[in-house]
Amino acid sequence: MSLALAGLRIVALALAFGAFSLTAAASAAAAEPAPMVDAVKLLGATAKGPNYEVESPVASDGMLYVFHLDTPYGRYTVFGEQLLKLRLHELAALQQLENVSQGEVFTSSVASAVAKPVEAAGRVLANPISAVTGTMSGLGEALNRVGARLADPYAKRGNPVDGLIGTAAARRALAHEHNVDPYTTFPPLAARLDELAQASALGSAAVRGASMAVPGAVGLAIGGVRAAGSLGDLVKNKTVAELDEINEGDLLKMSIDPRVVQAFMANGNYTPTDKTFIVAALKSMPETEDKAAYLATIAQAGRPDLAFFHRLQAQWMAAYHAKVAPLEGFVSILGLAFVRRADGRLVGFFPVDAIAWTETVQKAVANLNAQAKAEKANGLELRITGTVTEQARQGFRKVGWRVYEKDTSLVEGQ
């Protein structure tokens, strides 16, 4: 579960750490530093693309790599390889959208649009998008108990003028065509979607002829609405208010406390698409008990990167439930989400990169291990998308945890 801690919500984890004392077993091992690697060695050819370059070397917070992307639109910090996959996919889509915006037809259509009063209507959505900088992921910050709850920045109702001219619908359709989230938290893509959506709504032939597939990686991390089938169509065709109504209704049908449902739905760190995917994942596990405990845990996400982590985790668990083994119920241990299998074993799904046997990880392992025993779990199993250091591997082995490294088949949509 330490992985879990490391990976998932170091946030919740960290705060739980402070409440428990470190056991002698964990404290006996000397802590090791978090790894730092060369960008090309880690990412290969994807370390650099037409409109970005990953700075080298790449540091780690002990569980997730902290990437810094240099782009024509600014410098952006990305926490973890899974979120990096999403950002690179979005940059590929952005490059295509940039080509569209450079056409003469588009330029003239926007010029005329700017002169119209509808321009002052503003954006339909106020995405919580900002250039996140720093050296710790949202998981890492959890250690410091960062969990500020923000009001939902995604307006329940679209701007009246945008609704009249169809800008909101155009944005969703454009995002669907390029297999990206219409409510993306990546600033340059969000801005370009807004710009092109308004031009499209006002009749730009250039934009309407811009539908093309975006090449690149596939899998749960991408979260593309086009690749999501009927679920993606739902995001494309429904307004934010309609999605909220559907998602709230589905959660309440699962007998989840309305207060927990409201806390989750009001968390603006989740995009409307994130919420839709998470609710669908829970809905696909009708027999899995204690969904309220799980939703209450992830409702505390204090940053967009942590919300992304939870969305990916929920989809991963649903895929495991459908393709590998049924999951009987959710279990929250020290603020981290686990699931219990029929054999009584607790399983943690954590999309983390490289777990080092740092002091934080050792404390988490000790505390989680003690709590798992109190829960009378029949062992603990950790599934991660990355790897662990040899020292961490030995540490997990000593406490009897099974750790499955590079367990990516379900995450990659296989």
Short mmCIF file of C-alpha atoms in Angstrom, two decimals:
data_model
loop_
_atom_site.label_atom_id
_atom_site.label_comp_id
_atom_site.label_asym_id
_atom_site.label_seq_id
_atom_site.Cartn_x
_atom_site.Cartn_y
_atom_site.Cartn_z
CA MET A 1 0.00 0.00 0.00
CA SER A 2 3.01 2.13 0.42
CA LEU A 3 2.99 2.45 -3.27
CA ALA A 4 -0.44 3.58 -2.99
CA LEU A 5 0.59 6.12 -0.60
CA ALA A 6 3.44 7.11 -2.72
CA GLY A 7 1.45 7.20 -5.73
CA LEU A 8 -1.95 8.12 -5.02
CA ARG A 9 -2.53 10.62 -2.52
CA ILE A 10 0.49 11.35 -0.77
CA VAL A 11 -1.62 14.12 0.17
CA ALA A 12 -3.96 12.16 2.34
CA LEU A 13 -1.20 9.90 3.17
CA ALA A 14 1.12 12.45 4.41
CA LEU A 15 -1.36 13.89 6.70
CA ALA A 16 -2.07 10.46 8.04
CA PHE A 17 1.59 9.89 8.55
CA GLY A 18 1.91 12.59 11.09
CA ALA A 19 -0.72 10.95 13.22
CA PHE A 20 1.24 7.75 13.61
CA SER A 21 4.69 6.98 14.91
CA LEU A 22 7.26 5.22 12.82
CA THR A 23 7.74 1.59 13.76
CA ALA A 24 11.16 0.20 14.56
CA ALA A 25 11.15 -2.05 11.51
CA ALA A 26 10.70 0.80 9.08
CA SER A 27 13.05 3.18 10.86
CA ALA A 28 15.80 0.60 10.83
CA ALA A 29 16.42 1.05 7.12
CA ALA A 30 18.35 4.07 5.94
CA ALA A 31 16.35 6.34 3.67
CA GLU A 32 17.49 6.75 0.07
CA PRO A 33 17.19 9.89 -2.04
CA ALA A 34 14.60 10.30 -4.75
CA PRO A 35 15.97 9.47 -8.22
CA MET A 36 16.99 11.96 -10.90
CA VAL A 37 17.31 10.80 -14.51
CA ASP A 38 18.18 12.07 -17.96
CA ALA A 39 15.07 13.00 -19.94
CA VAL A 40 16.11 11.18 -23.13
CA LYS A 41 17.11 8.08 -21.22
CA LEU A 42 13.74 8.03 -19.51
CA LEU A 43 11.47 9.05 -22.39
CA GLY A 44 13.40 8.26 -25.54
CA ALA A 45 12.22 10.07 -28.67
CA THR A 46 9.24 11.57 -26.86
CA ALA A 47 11.55 13.80 -24.81
CA LYS A 48 11.26 16.34 -27.62
CA GLY A 49 8.54 17.15 -30.14
CA PRO A 50 7.59 19.79 -32.70
CA ASN A 51 6.18 22.14 -30.06
CA TYR A 52 7.81 21.07 -26.79
CA GLU A 53 10.95 19.81 -25.08
CA VAL A 54 11.23 18.08 -21.71
CA GLU A 55 13.94 19.66 -19.59
CA SER A 56 16.75 17.42 -18.39
CA PRO A 57 17.52 16.05 -15.90
CA VAL A 58 14.13 14.97 -14.55
CA ALA A 59 13.75 15.01 -10.78
CA SER A 60 11.34 12.94 -8.68
CA ASP A 61 9.41 13.52 -5.47
CA GLY A 62 9.99 9.91 -4.47
CA MET A 63 7.08 8.45 -6.41
CA LEU A 64 6.29 10.65 -9.40
CA TYR A 65 8.71 12.23 -11.84
CA VAL A 66 8.41 16.01 -12.01
CA PHE A 67 8.65 17.08 -15.65
CA HIS A 68 9.16 20.62 -16.91
CA LEU A 69 7.89 21.25 -20.44
CA ASP A 70 9.32 24.09 -22.50
CA THR A 71 6.77 25.11 -25.14
CA PRO A 72 6.05 28.13 -27.35
CA TYR A 73 3.18 28.86 -24.97
CA GLY A 74 5.23 28.87 -21.81
CA ARG A 75 6.87 26.54 -19.32
CA TYR A 76 4.65 23.95 -17.63
CA THR A 77 5.23 21.50 -14.81
CA VAL A 78 3.76 18.03 -15.19
CA PHE A 79 3.63 15.47 -12.38
CA GLY A 80 4.05 11.85 -13.42
CA GLU A 81 4.46 9.92 -16.66
CA GLN A 82 0.74 9.25 -17.01
CA LEU A 83 -0.15 12.94 -16.90
CA LEU A 84 2.78 13.62 -19.24
CA LYS A 85 1.20 11.25 -21.79
CA LEU A 86 -1.95 13.34 -21.62
CA ARG A 87 -0.10 16.64 -22.01
CA LEU A 88 1.91 15.39 -25.01
CA HIS A 89 -1.30 14.17 -26.62
CA GLU A 90 -2.83 17.60 -26.03
CA LEU A 91 0.23 19.30 -27.51
CA ALA A 92 -0.14 17.16 -30.64
CA ALA A 93 -3.77 18.23 -30.91
CA LEU A 94 -2.76 21.83 -30.29
CA GLN A 95 -0.29 21.71 -33.15
CA GLN A 96 -3.06 20.66 -35.51
CA LEU A 97 -5.34 23.37 -34.18
CA GLU A 98 -2.56 25.92 -34.65
CA ASN A 99 -2.38 24.99 -38.34
CA VAL A 100 -6.09 25.62 -38.62
CA SER A 101 -5.84 29.02 -36.96
CA GLN A 102 -3.15 30.16 -39.38
CA GLY A 103 -5.38 29.87 -42.44
CA GLU A 104 -6.56 33.02 -44.19
CA VAL A 105 -10.20 32.04 -43.92
CA PHE A 106 -9.92 31.61 -40.18
CA THR A 107 -8.06 34.87 -39.75
CA SER A 108 -10.70 36.86 -41.57
CA SER A 109 -13.56 35.16 -39.74
CA VAL A 110 -12.05 35.95 -36.36
CA ALA A 111 -11.39 39.51 -37.38
CA SER A 112 -15.07 40.01 -38.07
CA ALA A 113 -16.06 38.13 -34.94
CA VAL A 114 -13.97 40.35 -32.71
CA ALA A 115 -15.97 43.34 -33.83
CA LYS A 116 -19.20 41.78 -32.60
CA PRO A 117 -20.55 42.32 -29.10
CA VAL A 118 -20.74 38.59 -28.44
CA GLU A 119 -16.96 38.67 -28.01
CA ALA A 120 -17.47 40.38 -24.67
CA ALA A 121 -19.58 37.51 -23.43
CA GLY A 122 -16.40 35.70 -22.34
CA ARG A 123 -15.81 32.01 -21.90
CA VAL A 124 -18.47 29.51 -20.97
CA LEU A 125 -16.18 27.83 -18.52
CA ALA A 126 -13.70 29.17 -16.02
CA ASN A 127 -11.26 26.30 -15.96
CA PRO A 128 -8.92 26.06 -12.99
CA ILE A 129 -6.03 26.21 -15.41
CA SER A 130 -2.79 27.80 -14.46
CA ALA A 131 0.88 27.15 -15.05
CA VAL A 132 1.57 24.89 -12.12
CA THR A 133 5.14 25.09 -10.97
CA GLY A 134 7.06 23.51 -8.16
CA THR A 135 8.84 20.35 -7.19
CA MET A 136 6.13 18.23 -5.57
CA SER A 137 3.06 16.56 -7.00
CA GLY A 138 -0.36 16.95 -5.49
CA LEU A 139 0.30 13.62 -3.88
CA GLY A 140 3.49 14.91 -2.40
CA GLU A 141 1.83 18.03 -1.10
CA ALA A 142 -0.67 15.92 0.68
CA LEU A 143 2.09 15.28 3.08
CA ASN A 144 1.72 18.86 4.05
CA ARG A 145 -2.04 18.52 4.25
CA VAL A 146 -2.89 20.55 1.22
CA GLY A 147 -6.56 20.02 0.64
CA ALA A 148 -8.23 23.34 -0.02
CA ARG A 149 -11.68 22.85 -1.50
CA LEU A 150 -12.58 25.16 -4.36
CA ALA A 151 -15.98 26.10 -5.66
CA ASP A 152 -16.86 24.42 -8.95
CA PRO A 153 -15.31 26.66 -11.62
CA TYR A 154 -17.31 25.00 -14.36
CA ALA A 155 -20.43 27.09 -14.72
CA LYS A 156 -23.67 25.13 -14.35
CA ARG A 157 -25.11 27.30 -17.10
CA GLY A 158 -23.27 28.39 -20.20
CA ASN A 159 -23.00 32.08 -20.97
CA PRO A 160 -26.34 33.11 -22.55
CA VAL A 161 -24.72 34.61 -25.64
CA ASP A 162 -22.41 31.65 -26.11
CA GLY A 163 -25.46 29.45 -25.92
CA LEU A 164 -27.26 31.47 -28.57
CA ILE A 165 -24.43 31.30 -31.08
CA GLY A 166 -23.45 27.72 -30.18
CA THR A 167 -19.92 28.35 -28.91
CA ALA A 168 -20.15 25.82 -26.06
CA ALA A 169 -21.46 23.11 -28.38
CA ALA A 170 -18.80 23.98 -30.96
CA ARG A 171 -16.06 23.64 -28.33
CA ARG A 172 -17.29 20.20 -27.31
CA ALA A 173 -17.55 19.07 -30.93
CA LEU A 174 -14.09 20.38 -31.77
CA ALA A 175 -12.58 18.66 -28.74
CA HIS A 176 -14.34 15.43 -29.67
CA GLU A 177 -12.91 15.57 -33.20
CA HIS A 178 -9.40 15.90 -31.82
CA ASN A 179 -9.93 13.38 -29.00
CA VAL A 180 -9.26 15.81 -26.14
CA ASP A 181 -11.22 16.92 -23.10
CA PRO A 182 -13.32 20.01 -23.95
CA TYR A 183 -12.72 21.13 -20.35
CA THR A 184 -8.96 20.54 -20.43
CA THR A 185 -6.86 22.07 -17.65
CA PHE A 186 -3.98 22.71 -20.08
CA PRO A 187 -4.03 26.51 -20.63
CA PRO A 188 -2.84 26.81 -24.26
CA LEU A 189 -5.18 24.09 -25.50
CA ALA A 190 -8.12 25.54 -23.59
CA ALA A 191 -7.46 28.96 -25.11
CA ARG A 192 -7.21 27.58 -28.65
CA LEU A 193 -10.40 25.57 -28.28
CA ASP A 194 -12.20 28.71 -27.11
CA GLU A 195 -10.88 30.74 -30.03
CA LEU A 196 -11.72 28.17 -32.67
CA ALA A 197 -15.07 27.30 -31.13
CA GLN A 198 -16.22 30.90 -31.37
CA ALA A 199 -15.00 31.18 -34.95
CA SER A 200 -16.76 27.92 -35.78
CA ALA A 201 -19.98 29.07 -34.17
CA LEU A 202 -19.79 32.26 -36.24
CA GLY A 203 -19.38 30.34 -39.46
CA SER A 204 -15.68 29.80 -40.09
CA ALA A 205 -15.35 27.31 -42.93
CA ALA A 206 -11.71 26.75 -42.03
CA VAL A 207 -12.54 25.46 -38.59
CA ARG A 208 -15.35 23.25 -39.75
CA GLY A 209 -13.01 21.54 -42.15
CA ALA A 210 -10.40 20.87 -39.50
CA SER A 211 -11.50 17.46 -38.30
CA MET A 212 -8.59 15.01 -38.23
CA ALA A 213 -7.30 12.32 -35.95
CA VAL A 214 -4.48 13.16 -33.56
CA PRO A 215 -1.72 10.54 -33.71
CA GLY A 216 0.05 9.34 -30.59
CA ALA A 217 -0.44 7.28 -27.46
CA VAL A 218 -3.67 5.62 -26.45
CA GLY A 219 -4.93 4.40 -23.11
CA LEU A 220 -6.81 5.55 -20.03
CA ALA A 221 -4.37 8.38 -19.28
CA ILE A 222 -5.23 10.19 -22.52
CA GLY A 223 -8.86 10.45 -21.48
CA GLY A 224 -9.87 11.38 -25.02
CA VAL A 225 -13.60 11.84 -25.49
CA ARG A 226 -13.59 10.50 -29.03
CA ALA A 227 -11.92 7.26 -27.99
CA ALA A 228 -14.36 6.86 -25.08
CA GLY A 229 -17.20 5.75 -27.33
CA SER A 230 -20.71 6.35 -25.98
CA LEU A 231 -19.27 7.98 -22.87
CA GLY A 232 -17.40 10.45 -25.05
CA ASP A 233 -20.56 11.14 -27.02
CA LEU A 234 -22.26 11.99 -23.74
CA VAL A 235 -19.59 14.60 -22.95
CA LYS A 236 -19.83 15.95 -26.49
CA ASN A 237 -23.60 16.28 -26.60
CA LYS A 238 -24.46 17.36 -23.05
CA THR A 239 -23.92 20.70 -21.35
CA VAL A 240 -22.12 20.93 -18.02
CA ALA A 241 -25.45 21.31 -16.23
CA GLU A 242 -26.83 18.22 -17.96
CA LEU A 243 -23.72 16.18 -17.15
CA ASP A 244 -23.94 17.24 -13.51
CA GLU A 245 -27.57 16.20 -13.33
CA ILE A 246 -26.80 12.80 -14.85
CA ASN A 247 -23.74 12.18 -12.67
CA GLU A 248 -25.40 13.28 -9.45
CA GLY A 249 -28.39 11.10 -10.23
CA ASP A 250 -26.23 8.04 -10.89
CA LEU A 251 -24.25 8.53 -7.68
CA LEU A 252 -27.41 8.90 -5.59
CA LYS A 253 -28.77 5.69 -7.14
CA MET A 254 -25.69 3.97 -5.68
CA SER A 255 -27.01 4.89 -2.21
CA ILE A 256 -24.12 7.27 -1.56
CA ASP A 257 -24.75 9.91 1.09
CA PRO A 258 -25.95 13.11 -0.67
CA ARG A 259 -23.39 15.13 1.30
CA VAL A 260 -20.56 13.02 -0.13
CA VAL A 261 -22.02 13.32 -3.62
CA GLN A 262 -22.20 17.09 -3.28
CA ALA A 263 -18.63 17.34 -2.00
CA PHE A 264 -17.37 15.40 -5.02
CA MET A 265 -19.49 17.25 -7.56
CA ALA A 266 -18.46 20.63 -6.11
CA ASN A 267 -14.73 19.93 -6.38
CA GLY A 268 -13.56 22.07 -9.28
CA ASN A 269 -10.26 20.24 -9.60
CA TYR A 270 -12.18 17.56 -11.50
CA THR A 271 -13.30 18.55 -14.98
CA PRO A 272 -16.86 17.61 -16.00
CA THR A 273 -15.26 14.89 -18.12
CA ASP A 274 -13.28 13.54 -15.15
CA LYS A 275 -16.45 13.32 -13.09
CA THR A 276 -18.32 11.58 -15.89
CA PHE A 277 -15.57 8.97 -16.33
CA ILE A 278 -15.31 8.33 -12.57
CA VAL A 279 -19.06 7.93 -12.14
CA ALA A 280 -19.14 5.55 -15.11
CA ALA A 281 -16.34 3.50 -13.55
CA LEU A 282 -18.22 3.18 -10.26
CA LYS A 283 -21.44 2.39 -12.10
CA SER A 284 -19.69 -0.50 -13.87
CA MET A 285 -19.04 -2.14 -10.47
CA PRO A 286 -22.60 -2.50 -9.11
CA GLU A 287 -21.76 -5.24 -6.60
CA THR A 288 -18.69 -3.50 -5.18
CA GLU A 289 -19.60 -2.17 -1.75
CA ASP A 290 -18.71 0.99 0.18
CA LYS A 291 -18.55 3.31 -2.81
CA ALA A 292 -19.33 6.16 -0.44
CA ALA A 293 -16.01 5.59 1.35
CA TYR A 294 -14.17 5.78 -1.95
CA LEU A 295 -15.98 8.87 -3.18
CA ALA A 296 -15.45 10.62 0.15
CA THR A 297 -11.73 9.91 -0.15
CA ILE A 298 -11.28 11.27 -3.68
CA ALA A 299 -13.62 14.22 -3.07
CA GLN A 300 -10.77 15.79 -1.09
CA ALA A 301 -8.47 16.18 -4.12
CA GLY A 302 -6.89 19.61 -3.69
CA ARG A 303 -5.21 19.94 -7.10
CA PRO A 304 -5.96 19.08 -10.74
CA ASP A 305 -3.03 16.64 -10.97
CA LEU A 306 -4.38 14.71 -7.98
CA ALA A 307 -7.85 14.71 -9.52
CA PHE A 308 -6.33 13.25 -12.70
CA PHE A 309 -4.65 10.59 -10.56
CA HIS A 310 -8.02 9.59 -9.07
CA ARG A 311 -9.77 9.53 -12.43
CA LEU A 312 -7.13 7.21 -13.84
CA GLN A 313 -7.23 5.05 -10.71
CA ALA A 314 -11.02 4.66 -10.87
CA GLN A 315 -10.91 3.58 -14.51
CA TRP A 316 -8.07 1.17 -13.75
CA MET A 317 -10.02 -0.46 -10.92
CA ALA A 318 -13.11 -0.79 -13.11
CA ALA A 319 -11.05 -2.48 -15.84
CA TYR A 320 -9.52 -4.86 -13.28
CA HIS A 321 -12.98 -5.66 -11.91
CA ALA A 322 -14.28 -6.47 -15.40
CA LYS A 323 -11.30 -8.31 -16.85
CA VAL A 324 -9.27 -9.81 -13.99
CA ALA A 325 -11.15 -10.43 -10.76
CA PRO A 326 -14.27 -9.01 -9.07
CA LEU A 327 -13.68 -6.43 -6.38
CA GLU A 328 -15.94 -6.85 -3.34
CA GLY A 329 -15.61 -3.47 -1.68
CA PHE A 330 -13.69 -0.24 -1.25
CA VAL A 331 -11.56 0.31 1.84
CA SER A 332 -10.07 3.62 2.95
CA ILE A 333 -6.81 3.28 4.91
CA LEU A 334 -5.29 6.43 6.29
CA GLY A 335 -6.93 8.43 3.54
CA LEU A 336 -5.84 6.13 0.71
CA ALA A 337 -8.25 4.11 -1.40
CA PHE A 338 -7.93 0.32 -1.63
CA VAL A 339 -10.25 -2.42 -2.76
CA ARG A 340 -10.89 -5.81 -1.19
CA ARG A 341 -10.95 -8.97 -3.30
CA ALA A 342 -13.01 -12.05 -2.56
CA ASP A 343 -9.97 -13.71 -0.97
CA GLY A 344 -9.69 -10.89 1.56
CA ARG A 345 -6.56 -9.37 0.05
CA LEU A 346 -6.41 -5.59 -0.20
CA VAL A 347 -5.31 -4.22 -3.57
CA GLY A 348 -4.04 -0.72 -4.26
CA PHE A 349 -3.91 0.69 -7.79
CA PHE A 350 -1.42 3.54 -8.07
CA PRO A 351 -0.21 5.13 -11.31
CA VAL A 352 3.19 6.15 -9.97
CA ASP A 353 6.56 6.25 -11.72
CA ALA A 354 9.45 5.23 -9.48
CA ILE A 355 9.12 4.44 -5.78
CA ALA A 356 12.25 5.10 -3.77
CA TRP A 357 12.70 3.98 -0.16
CA THR A 358 12.57 7.52 1.14
CA GLU A 359 11.74 8.43 4.72
CA THR A 360 8.21 9.35 3.69
CA VAL A 361 7.64 6.01 1.99
CA GLN A 362 9.04 4.09 4.96
CA LYS A 363 6.71 5.87 7.36
CA ALA A 364 3.77 5.24 5.07
CA VAL A 365 4.59 1.56 4.79
CA ALA A 366 4.84 1.17 8.54
CA ASN A 367 1.58 2.95 9.25
CA LEU A 368 -0.34 1.37 6.41
CA ASN A 369 0.90 -2.07 7.33
CA ALA A 370 -0.27 -1.65 10.91
CA GLN A 371 -3.67 -0.41 9.78
CA ALA A 372 -4.07 -3.22 7.23
CA LYS A 373 -3.49 -5.73 10.00
CA ALA A 374 -6.11 -3.98 12.10
CA GLU A 375 -8.50 -4.38 9.16
CA LYS A 376 -7.66 -8.12 9.24
CA ALA A 377 -6.70 -8.02 5.58
CA ASN A 378 -5.43 -11.22 4.03
CA GLY A 379 -2.31 -9.52 2.75
CA LEU A 380 -1.70 -6.41 0.70
CA GLU A 381 -1.05 -6.11 -3.02
CA LEU A 382 0.20 -3.03 -4.84
CA ARG A 383 -0.14 -2.52 -8.57
CA ILE A 384 1.81 0.36 -10.06
CA THR A 385 2.52 1.62 -13.56
CA GLY A 386 6.18 2.28 -12.78
CA THR A 387 8.98 0.62 -10.86
CA VAL A 388 10.53 0.50 -7.38
CA THR A 389 14.18 0.76 -6.42
CA GLU A 390 15.98 -2.32 -5.16
CA GLN A 391 16.00 -0.93 -1.64
CA ALA A 392 12.26 -0.29 -1.80
CA ARG A 393 11.70 -3.76 -3.24
CA GLN A 394 13.47 -5.29 -0.27
CA GLY A 395 11.52 -3.10 2.12
CA PHE A 396 8.18 -4.17 0.69
CA ARG A 397 9.28 -7.79 0.76
CA LYS A 398 10.08 -7.56 4.46
CA VAL A 399 6.55 -6.48 5.33
CA GLY A 400 5.04 -9.13 3.07
CA TRP A 401 3.57 -6.91 0.38
CA ARG A 402 3.24 -8.07 -3.19
CA VAL A 403 4.25 -5.36 -5.62
CA TYR A 404 3.43 -5.62 -9.31
CA GLU A 405 5.67 -3.26 -11.26
CA LYS A 406 4.94 -1.92 -14.75
CA ASP A 407 1.42 -3.26 -14.49
CA THR A 408 0.25 -1.21 -17.45
CA SER A 409 -1.82 -3.50 -19.67
CA LEU A 410 -5.19 -2.33 -18.35
CA VAL A 411 -4.07 1.29 -18.11
CA GLU A 412 -3.03 1.18 -21.75
CA GLY A 413 -6.43 -0.16 -22.73
CA GLN A 414 -5.39 -3.72 -23.52
#
